[in-house]
mmCIF file of C-alpha atoms in Angstrom:
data_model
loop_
_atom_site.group_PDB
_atom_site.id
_atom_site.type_symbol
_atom_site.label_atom_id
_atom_site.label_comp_id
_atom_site.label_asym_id
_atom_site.label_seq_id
_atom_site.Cartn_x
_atom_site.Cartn_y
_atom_site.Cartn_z
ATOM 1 C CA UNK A 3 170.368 135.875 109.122
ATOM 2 C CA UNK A 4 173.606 134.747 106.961
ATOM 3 C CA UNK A 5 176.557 133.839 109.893
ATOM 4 C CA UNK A 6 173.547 132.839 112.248
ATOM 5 C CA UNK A 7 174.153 129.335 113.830
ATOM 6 C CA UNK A 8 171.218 126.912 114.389
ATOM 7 C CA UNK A 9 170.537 126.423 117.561
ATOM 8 C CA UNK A 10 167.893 123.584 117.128
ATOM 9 C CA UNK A 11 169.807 120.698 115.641
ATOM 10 C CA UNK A 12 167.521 118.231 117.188
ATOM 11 C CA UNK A 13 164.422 119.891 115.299
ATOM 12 C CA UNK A 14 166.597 119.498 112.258
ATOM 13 C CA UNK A 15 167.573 115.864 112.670
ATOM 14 C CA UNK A 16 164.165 114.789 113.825
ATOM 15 C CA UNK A 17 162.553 116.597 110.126
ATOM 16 C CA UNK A 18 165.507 114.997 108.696
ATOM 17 C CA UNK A 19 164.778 112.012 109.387
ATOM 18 C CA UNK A 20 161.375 111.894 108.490
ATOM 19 C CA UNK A 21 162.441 113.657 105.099
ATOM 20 C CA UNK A 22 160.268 116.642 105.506
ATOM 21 C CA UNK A 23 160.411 120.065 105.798
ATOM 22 C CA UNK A 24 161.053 121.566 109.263
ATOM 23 C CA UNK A 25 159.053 125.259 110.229
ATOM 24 C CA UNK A 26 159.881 126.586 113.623
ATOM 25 C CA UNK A 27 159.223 129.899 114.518
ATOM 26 C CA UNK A 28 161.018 132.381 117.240
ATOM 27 C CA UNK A 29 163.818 129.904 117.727
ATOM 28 C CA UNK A 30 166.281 132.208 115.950
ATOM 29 C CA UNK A 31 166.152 135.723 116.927
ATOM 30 C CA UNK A 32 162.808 136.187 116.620
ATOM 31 C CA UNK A 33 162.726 134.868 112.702
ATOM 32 C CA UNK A 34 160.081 132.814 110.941
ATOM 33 C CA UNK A 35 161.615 130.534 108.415
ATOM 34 C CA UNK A 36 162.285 126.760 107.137
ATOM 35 C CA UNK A 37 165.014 124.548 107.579
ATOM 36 C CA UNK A 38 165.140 122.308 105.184
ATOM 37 C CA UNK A 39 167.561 118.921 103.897
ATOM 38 C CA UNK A 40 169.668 120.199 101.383
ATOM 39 C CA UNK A 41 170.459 118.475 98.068
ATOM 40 C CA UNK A 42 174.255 118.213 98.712
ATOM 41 C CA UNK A 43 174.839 114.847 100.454
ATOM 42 C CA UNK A 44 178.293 112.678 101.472
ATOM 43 C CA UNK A 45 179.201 109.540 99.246
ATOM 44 C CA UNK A 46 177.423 107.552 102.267
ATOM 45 C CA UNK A 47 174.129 109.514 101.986
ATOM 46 C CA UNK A 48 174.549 111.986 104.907
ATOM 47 C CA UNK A 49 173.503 115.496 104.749
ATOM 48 C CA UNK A 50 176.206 117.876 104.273
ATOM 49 C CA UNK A 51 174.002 120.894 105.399
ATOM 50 C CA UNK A 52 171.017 122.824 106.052
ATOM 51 C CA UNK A 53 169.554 126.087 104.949
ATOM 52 C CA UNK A 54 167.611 129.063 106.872
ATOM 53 C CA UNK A 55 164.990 130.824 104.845
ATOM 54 C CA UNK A 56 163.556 133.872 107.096
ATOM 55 C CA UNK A 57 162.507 137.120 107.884
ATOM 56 C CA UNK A 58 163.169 138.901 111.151
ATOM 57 C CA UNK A 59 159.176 139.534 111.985
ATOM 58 C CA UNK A 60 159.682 141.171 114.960
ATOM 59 C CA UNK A 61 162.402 144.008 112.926
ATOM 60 C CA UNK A 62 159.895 144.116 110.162
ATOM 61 C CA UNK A 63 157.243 145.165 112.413
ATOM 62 C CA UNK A 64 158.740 147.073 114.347
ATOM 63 C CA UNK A 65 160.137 149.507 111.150
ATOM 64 C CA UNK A 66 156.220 149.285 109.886
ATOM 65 C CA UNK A 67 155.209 150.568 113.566
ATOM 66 C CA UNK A 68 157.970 153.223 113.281
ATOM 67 C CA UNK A 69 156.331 154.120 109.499
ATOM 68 C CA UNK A 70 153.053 154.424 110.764
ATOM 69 C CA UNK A 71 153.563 156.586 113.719
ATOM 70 C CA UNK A 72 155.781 158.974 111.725
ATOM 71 C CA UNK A 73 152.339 159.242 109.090
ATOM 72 C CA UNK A 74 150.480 162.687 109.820
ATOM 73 C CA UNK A 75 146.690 163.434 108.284
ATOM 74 C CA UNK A 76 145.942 166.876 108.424
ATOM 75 C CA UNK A 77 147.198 169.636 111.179
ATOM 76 C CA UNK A 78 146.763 167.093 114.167
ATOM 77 C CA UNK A 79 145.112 163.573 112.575
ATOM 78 C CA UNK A 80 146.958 160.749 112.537
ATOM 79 C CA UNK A 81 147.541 156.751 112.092
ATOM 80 C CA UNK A 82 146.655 153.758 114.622
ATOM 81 C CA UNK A 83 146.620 150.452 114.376
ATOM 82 C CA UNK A 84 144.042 148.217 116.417
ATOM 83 C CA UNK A 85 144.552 144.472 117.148
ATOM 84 C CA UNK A 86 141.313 142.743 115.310
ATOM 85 C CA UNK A 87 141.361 139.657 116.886
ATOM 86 C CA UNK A 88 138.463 138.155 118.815
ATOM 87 C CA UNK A 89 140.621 137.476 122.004
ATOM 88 C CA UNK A 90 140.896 139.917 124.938
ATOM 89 C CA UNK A 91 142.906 142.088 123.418
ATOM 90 C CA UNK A 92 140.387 142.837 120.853
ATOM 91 C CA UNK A 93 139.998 147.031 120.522
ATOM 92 C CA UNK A 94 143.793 147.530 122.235
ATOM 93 C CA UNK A 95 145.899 149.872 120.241
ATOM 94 C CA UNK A 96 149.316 148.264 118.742
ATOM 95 C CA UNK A 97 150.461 151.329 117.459
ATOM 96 C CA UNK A 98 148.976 154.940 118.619
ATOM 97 C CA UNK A 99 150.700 158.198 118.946
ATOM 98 C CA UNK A 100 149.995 158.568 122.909
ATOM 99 C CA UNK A 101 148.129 155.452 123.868
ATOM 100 C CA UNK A 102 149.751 151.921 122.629
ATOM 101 C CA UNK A 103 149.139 149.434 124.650
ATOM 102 C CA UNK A 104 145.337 151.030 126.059
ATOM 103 C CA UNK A 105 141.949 149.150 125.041
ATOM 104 C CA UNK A 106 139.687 151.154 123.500
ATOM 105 C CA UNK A 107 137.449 148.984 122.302
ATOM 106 C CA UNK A 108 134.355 150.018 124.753
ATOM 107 C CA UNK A 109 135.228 153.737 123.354
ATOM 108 C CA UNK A 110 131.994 155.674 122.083
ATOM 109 C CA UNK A 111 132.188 159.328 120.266
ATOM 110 C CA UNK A 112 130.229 162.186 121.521
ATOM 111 C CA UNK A 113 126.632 160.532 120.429
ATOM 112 C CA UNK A 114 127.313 157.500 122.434
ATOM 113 C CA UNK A 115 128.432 155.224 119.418
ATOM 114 C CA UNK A 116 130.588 152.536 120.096
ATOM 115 C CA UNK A 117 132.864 153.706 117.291
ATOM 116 C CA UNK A 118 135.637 151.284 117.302
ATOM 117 C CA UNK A 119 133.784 148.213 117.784
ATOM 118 C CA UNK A 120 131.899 149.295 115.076
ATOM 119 C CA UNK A 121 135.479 149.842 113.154
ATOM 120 C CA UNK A 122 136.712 146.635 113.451
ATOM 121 C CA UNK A 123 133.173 145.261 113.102
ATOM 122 C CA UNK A 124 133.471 146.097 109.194
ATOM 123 C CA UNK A 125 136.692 145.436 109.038
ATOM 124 C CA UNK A 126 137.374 147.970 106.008
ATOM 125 C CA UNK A 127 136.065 151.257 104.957
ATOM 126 C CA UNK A 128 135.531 154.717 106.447
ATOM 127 C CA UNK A 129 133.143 156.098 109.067
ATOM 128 C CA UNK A 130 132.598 159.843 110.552
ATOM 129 C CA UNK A 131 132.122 160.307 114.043
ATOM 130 C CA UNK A 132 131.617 163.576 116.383
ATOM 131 C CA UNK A 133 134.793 163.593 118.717
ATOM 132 C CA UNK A 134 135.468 165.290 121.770
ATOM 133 C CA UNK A 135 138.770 165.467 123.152
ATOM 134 C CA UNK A 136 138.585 166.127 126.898
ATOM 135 C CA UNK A 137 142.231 165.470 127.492
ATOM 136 C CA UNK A 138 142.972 168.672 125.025
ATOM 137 C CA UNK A 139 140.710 170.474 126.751
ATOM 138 C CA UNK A 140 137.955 171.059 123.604
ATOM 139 C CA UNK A 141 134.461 171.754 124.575
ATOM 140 C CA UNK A 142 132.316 171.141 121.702
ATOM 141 C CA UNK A 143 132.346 167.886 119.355
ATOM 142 C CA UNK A 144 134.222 168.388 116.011
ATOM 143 C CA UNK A 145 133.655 165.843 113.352
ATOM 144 C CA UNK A 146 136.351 163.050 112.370
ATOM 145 C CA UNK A 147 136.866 160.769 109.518
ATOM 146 C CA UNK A 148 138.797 157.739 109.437
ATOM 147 C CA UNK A 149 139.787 155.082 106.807
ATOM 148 C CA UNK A 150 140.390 151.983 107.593
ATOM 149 C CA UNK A 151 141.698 148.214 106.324
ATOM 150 C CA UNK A 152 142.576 144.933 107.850
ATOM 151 C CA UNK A 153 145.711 143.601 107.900
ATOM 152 C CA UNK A 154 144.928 139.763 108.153
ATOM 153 C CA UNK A 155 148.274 138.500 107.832
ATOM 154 C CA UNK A 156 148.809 140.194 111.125
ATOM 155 C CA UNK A 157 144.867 140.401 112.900
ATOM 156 C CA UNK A 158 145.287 144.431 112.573
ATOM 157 C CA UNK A 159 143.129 147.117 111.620
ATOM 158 C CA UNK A 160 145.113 149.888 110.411
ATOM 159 C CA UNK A 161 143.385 153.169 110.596
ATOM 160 C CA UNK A 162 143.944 156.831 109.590
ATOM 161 C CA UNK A 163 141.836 159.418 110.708
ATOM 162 C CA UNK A 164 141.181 163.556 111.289
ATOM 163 C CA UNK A 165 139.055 165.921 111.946
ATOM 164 C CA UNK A 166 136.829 167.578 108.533
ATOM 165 C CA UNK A 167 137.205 170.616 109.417
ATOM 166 C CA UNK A 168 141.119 169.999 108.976
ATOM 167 C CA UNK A 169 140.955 168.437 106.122
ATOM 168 C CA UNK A 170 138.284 170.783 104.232
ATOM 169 C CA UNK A 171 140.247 174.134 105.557
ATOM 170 C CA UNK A 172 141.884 174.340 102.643
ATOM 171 C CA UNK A 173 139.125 173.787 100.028
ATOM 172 C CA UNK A 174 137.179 177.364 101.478
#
């Protein structure tokens, strides 16, 4: 952020002074970024400055969790993003349309299949599933298809999914 003070000049001294480059992250508004010696220095060798290269993760994110919830497949389907790691929070949904923040990992479709686990599992590709939604009230299973990818920079999977019947209406 240009105007932004530094508000670690000890971490920049101490890199300084070991003439390397200095990486701290969420010390500045939530950025990610290197400080780093400059090249412009005072007749007696002292650094005149420092520079901040970063990116606001946590505004970046937040505009790709606003993209992804605004992203519609089909009459009612939809985008979600799961966290991949292997922690606890494996299966919990980062971004979801009613249910961010729920684990869902344990989930299983109408058959009994462990669905999401089997998602994140592969890591990348597309599966089809018999759903049925209880909290809408359906009472038979309808089939759904989902694509999904990893987003390793991040541990995500980012999914997109709806039900065939949706999706083939128009074909008939």
């Amino acid at each position: 952020h240009i105007g932004h003070g530094l508000h670690f000049q000890h971490d920049v001294d101490a890199a300084r002074r070991r003439h390397r480059h200095f990486s701290q992250r969420d010390r500045v508004v939530a950025s990610v970024g290197g400080v780093h010696e400059g090249k412009a220095h005072t007749l007696i060798g002292g650094i005149v400055g420092a520079t901040f290269v970063g990116l606001d993760l946590e505004r970046t994110v937040d505009d790709f969790k606003s993209a992804i919830r605004g992203v519609r497949v089909g009459k009612t389907g939809y985008f979600y993003v799961l966290d991949a790691s292997t922690g606890p929070n494996r299966g919990t949904l980062v971004v979801h349309p009613a249910m961010e923040g729920k684990n869902i990992l344990a989930s299983t479709d109408a058959s009994g299949r462990t669905f999401i686990r089997e998602i994140l599992d592969r890591g990348a590709g597309q599966i089809r599933y018999p759903w049925l939604n209880k909290e809408k009230g359906e009472t038979r299973a309808r089939d759904k298809v989902v694509a999904f990818d990893r987003l390793e920079s991040l541990g995500w999977t980012v999914a997109g999914g709806a039900y065939l019947d949706e999706l083939t209406s128009e074909l008939v």
